[in-house]
Amino acid sequence: MEVRGREITNALLRWGEKNLRDFPWRGTRDPYRIFVAEFLLQRTRAEQVVPAYEELVRKYPGFEELAGADPSGLLEIIRPLGLHRRANLLQNAARIIKEQFGGLLPPSMKELTSIEGVGTYTAAAILAALYDLPAPAVDTNTLRVLGRVFGLEIKESSRKKREYRDLIESLVPKGQARLYIYALLDLAATVCTPRNPACDRCPLIRICHKGGGNGL
Ligand code: SF4
């Protein structure tokens, strides 16, 4: 199992070397920018987030500016993403970070998830992107891929199951969480899509249960 897990992570990392998508937040380790990106990416396609992200970090370059932003200006930027409540949540989060954490993004799952609007997936993605910490980034997409690879039945409720979170966390390579999660997300978006996965160009086909490999 451990050897198979290593095969999966190595195959994903190798695939990621040539296939990662390029988004503006992927070239930075700036905590504010990573936080804004992951906040906006919740339930939203990355391509859709790009213009709002770029405008937002240009107009409000840090937690301080975001905390004091004119709410209507902020809403105007976020409106195209559809979830209007997110503008309030994002500004409240910036205020909490400013007032309770001295303007510094807290580096732990417990503190991040204490901020309203930051769930465990978002916190895990932030910790991986900023510090390469192997927190379990469990969402519909990562679960779909790993469910297919392991031959597991995945339901809406699976995201909350401890064993799935443990499984996903156990596969994250030490010190490479950022690249690993990017590769897994990009494989889910471009190869192991919800319908008609392109197994013939998947780096996991040899070991994937659904792809006809020898499974685990
Ligand atoms: S082999 Fe097919 S089903 Fe399995 S992970 Fe790759 S694309 Fe998804």
XYZ file of C-alpha atoms and ligand atoms in Angstrom:
224
model
C 0.000 0.000 0.000
C 2.769 2.390 0.952
C 4.707 1.478 -2.203
C 1.581 1.976 -4.331
C 0.962 5.315 -2.639
C 4.475 6.375 -3.582
C 3.849 5.268 -7.176
C 0.778 7.488 -7.326
C 2.485 10.543 -5.873
C 5.594 10.110 -8.033
C 3.511 9.660 -11.191
C 1.504 12.774 -10.362
C 4.586 14.858 -9.605
C 6.265 13.759 -12.850
C 3.114 14.534 -14.835
C 2.890 17.921 -13.117
C 6.390 18.883 -14.297
C 5.046 19.336 -17.824
C 1.327 19.767 -17.413
C 0.532 22.174 -14.590
C -1.806 24.994 -15.534
C -0.520 28.517 -15.135
C -2.514 30.775 -12.805
C -1.322 34.083 -11.321
C -1.499 32.835 -7.713
C 0.694 29.841 -8.483
C 3.790 31.966 -8.975
C 3.691 33.502 -5.502
C 4.177 32.510 -1.878
C 2.648 35.743 -0.679
C 0.201 34.775 2.118
C -2.301 37.486 1.228
C -2.446 36.562 -2.449
C -2.697 32.844 -1.722
C -5.463 33.490 0.797
C -7.473 35.623 -1.630
C -7.044 33.077 -4.428
C -8.105 30.082 -2.338
C -11.038 32.003 -0.901
C -12.300 32.874 -4.385
C -11.644 29.387 -5.760
C -14.256 27.812 -3.505
C -16.887 26.196 -5.734
C -15.604 28.226 -8.696
C -13.543 27.281 -11.738
C -10.003 28.642 -11.667
C -10.309 30.268 -15.121
C -13.298 32.270 -13.874
C -11.418 33.434 -10.780
C -8.411 34.921 -12.643
C -9.872 38.370 -13.574
C -11.495 38.909 -10.151
C -8.298 37.842 -8.377
C -6.106 40.147 -10.451
C -8.394 43.126 -9.970
C -8.805 42.459 -6.271
C -5.094 42.196 -5.407
C -4.356 45.230 -7.591
C -6.977 47.381 -5.884
C -6.481 45.999 -2.363
C -2.849 44.844 -2.076
C -2.976 43.519 1.504
C -5.199 42.453 4.409
C -5.215 46.021 5.750
C -6.556 47.508 2.500
C -9.077 44.692 2.055
C -10.329 45.077 5.628
C -10.974 48.772 5.012
C -12.327 48.449 1.469
C -15.566 50.042 0.353
C -17.947 47.025 0.391
C -19.670 48.074 -2.841
C -16.319 48.259 -4.684
C -15.399 44.813 -3.415
C -18.776 43.380 -4.382
C -18.399 44.816 -7.875
C -15.200 42.813 -8.369
C -16.577 39.573 -6.940
C -20.059 39.797 -8.478
C -19.122 37.955 -11.716
C -18.265 34.878 -9.639
C -21.898 34.659 -8.579
C -21.664 34.172 -4.845
C -22.335 37.642 -3.461
C -22.079 36.578 0.162
C -18.434 35.794 -0.468
C -17.581 39.506 -0.664
C -18.765 40.003 2.934
C -17.081 36.846 4.130
C -13.802 37.797 2.470
C -13.803 41.263 3.986
C -14.708 39.896 7.427
C -11.875 37.386 7.110
C -9.441 40.215 6.321
C -10.675 42.106 9.395
C -10.227 39.044 11.618
C -6.703 38.487 10.281
C -5.906 42.134 10.871
C -7.427 42.379 14.342
C -6.931 38.920 15.835
C -3.760 37.762 14.104
C -1.881 41.047 13.785
C -2.294 41.130 10.008
C -0.443 37.823 9.549
C -2.123 34.761 8.103
C -2.093 32.087 10.840
C -0.091 29.005 9.782
C -2.298 26.282 11.293
C -5.396 24.358 10.268
C -7.092 25.114 13.595
C -6.628 28.876 13.374
C -7.412 29.114 9.671
C -10.663 27.177 10.009
C -11.675 29.401 12.938
C -12.190 32.158 10.333
C -15.727 32.112 8.944
C -15.722 31.100 5.277
C -12.506 29.053 5.529
C -13.285 25.331 5.480
C -10.847 22.461 5.834
C -10.256 22.177 2.074
C -9.433 25.878 1.722
C -7.193 25.798 4.802
C -5.400 22.688 3.491
C -4.860 24.303 0.087
C -3.456 27.438 1.762
C -1.105 25.468 4.019
C 0.147 23.412 1.077
C 0.617 26.417 -1.212
C 2.393 28.505 1.412
C 4.343 26.053 3.540
C 4.188 22.705 1.707
C 2.325 21.278 4.714
C 0.573 17.970 3.938
C -2.964 18.808 5.070
C -5.778 16.799 3.435
C -7.213 18.797 0.501
C -10.432 16.821 0.119
C -12.937 18.150 -2.386
C -15.194 16.728 -5.076
C -12.382 16.734 -7.633
C -9.564 15.206 -5.604
C -11.977 12.603 -4.244
C -13.203 11.718 -7.728
C -9.679 10.971 -8.955
C -8.559 9.008 -5.912
C -11.894 7.193 -5.674
C -11.408 5.970 -9.246
C -7.784 5.025 -8.648
C -8.569 3.057 -5.485
C -11.906 1.685 -6.696
C -13.826 3.365 -3.866
C -17.457 4.372 -3.939
C -17.559 8.156 -3.582
C -20.656 10.016 -2.422
C -21.330 13.607 -1.415
C -20.859 12.581 2.225
C -17.421 11.044 1.542
C -15.748 14.422 1.925
C -16.496 14.372 5.631
C -15.268 10.826 6.227
C -12.147 10.524 8.318
C -10.811 7.519 6.357
C -10.916 9.393 3.043
C -9.211 12.411 4.565
C -6.547 10.153 6.071
C -6.053 8.418 2.724
C -5.629 11.693 0.848
C -3.298 13.071 3.510
C -1.178 9.905 3.488
C -0.458 10.357 -0.224
C 0.908 13.905 0.071
C 4.706 13.770 -0.300
C 6.771 15.484 2.396
C 7.964 18.926 1.348
C 6.118 18.799 -1.992
C 2.515 19.310 -0.956
C 2.120 22.384 -3.136
C 3.185 20.724 -6.395
C 1.345 17.521 -5.535
C -1.982 19.261 -4.920
C -1.616 21.381 -8.051
C -0.941 18.224 -10.069
C -3.900 16.376 -8.560
C -6.257 19.316 -9.167
C -5.035 19.779 -12.728
C -5.316 16.092 -13.521
C -8.899 16.222 -12.217
C -9.676 19.282 -14.353
C -8.029 18.222 -17.604
C -7.741 14.411 -17.687
C -9.805 12.666 -15.000
C -12.857 14.784 -15.708
C -16.284 13.951 -14.247
C -17.501 12.564 -17.590
C -15.401 10.696 -20.129
C -12.041 10.670 -18.338
C -9.136 10.586 -20.803
C -7.553 7.446 -19.351
C -5.378 6.929 -22.429
C -3.309 9.995 -21.522
C -3.393 9.588 -17.744
C -0.171 9.007 -15.784
C -2.082 6.800 -13.326
C -3.591 4.339 -15.806
C -1.231 1.516 -14.890
C -2.335 1.581 -11.265
C -5.879 2.931 -11.556
C -8.766 0.607 -10.754
C -11.228 2.329 -13.095
C -8.628 2.753 -15.825
C -8.115 -1.018 -15.904
C -4.765 -1.056 -14.105
C -3.861 -3.482 -11.361
C -5.398 -1.332 -8.618
C -4.250 -1.381 -5.029
S -6.861 6.172 -15.435
Fe -8.756 7.228 -15.998
S -10.141 6.999 -14.256
Fe -8.063 6.505 -13.569
S -7.276 8.414 -12.716
Fe -6.633 8.313 -14.844
S -8.219 9.379 -16.022
Fe -9.047 8.941 -13.979
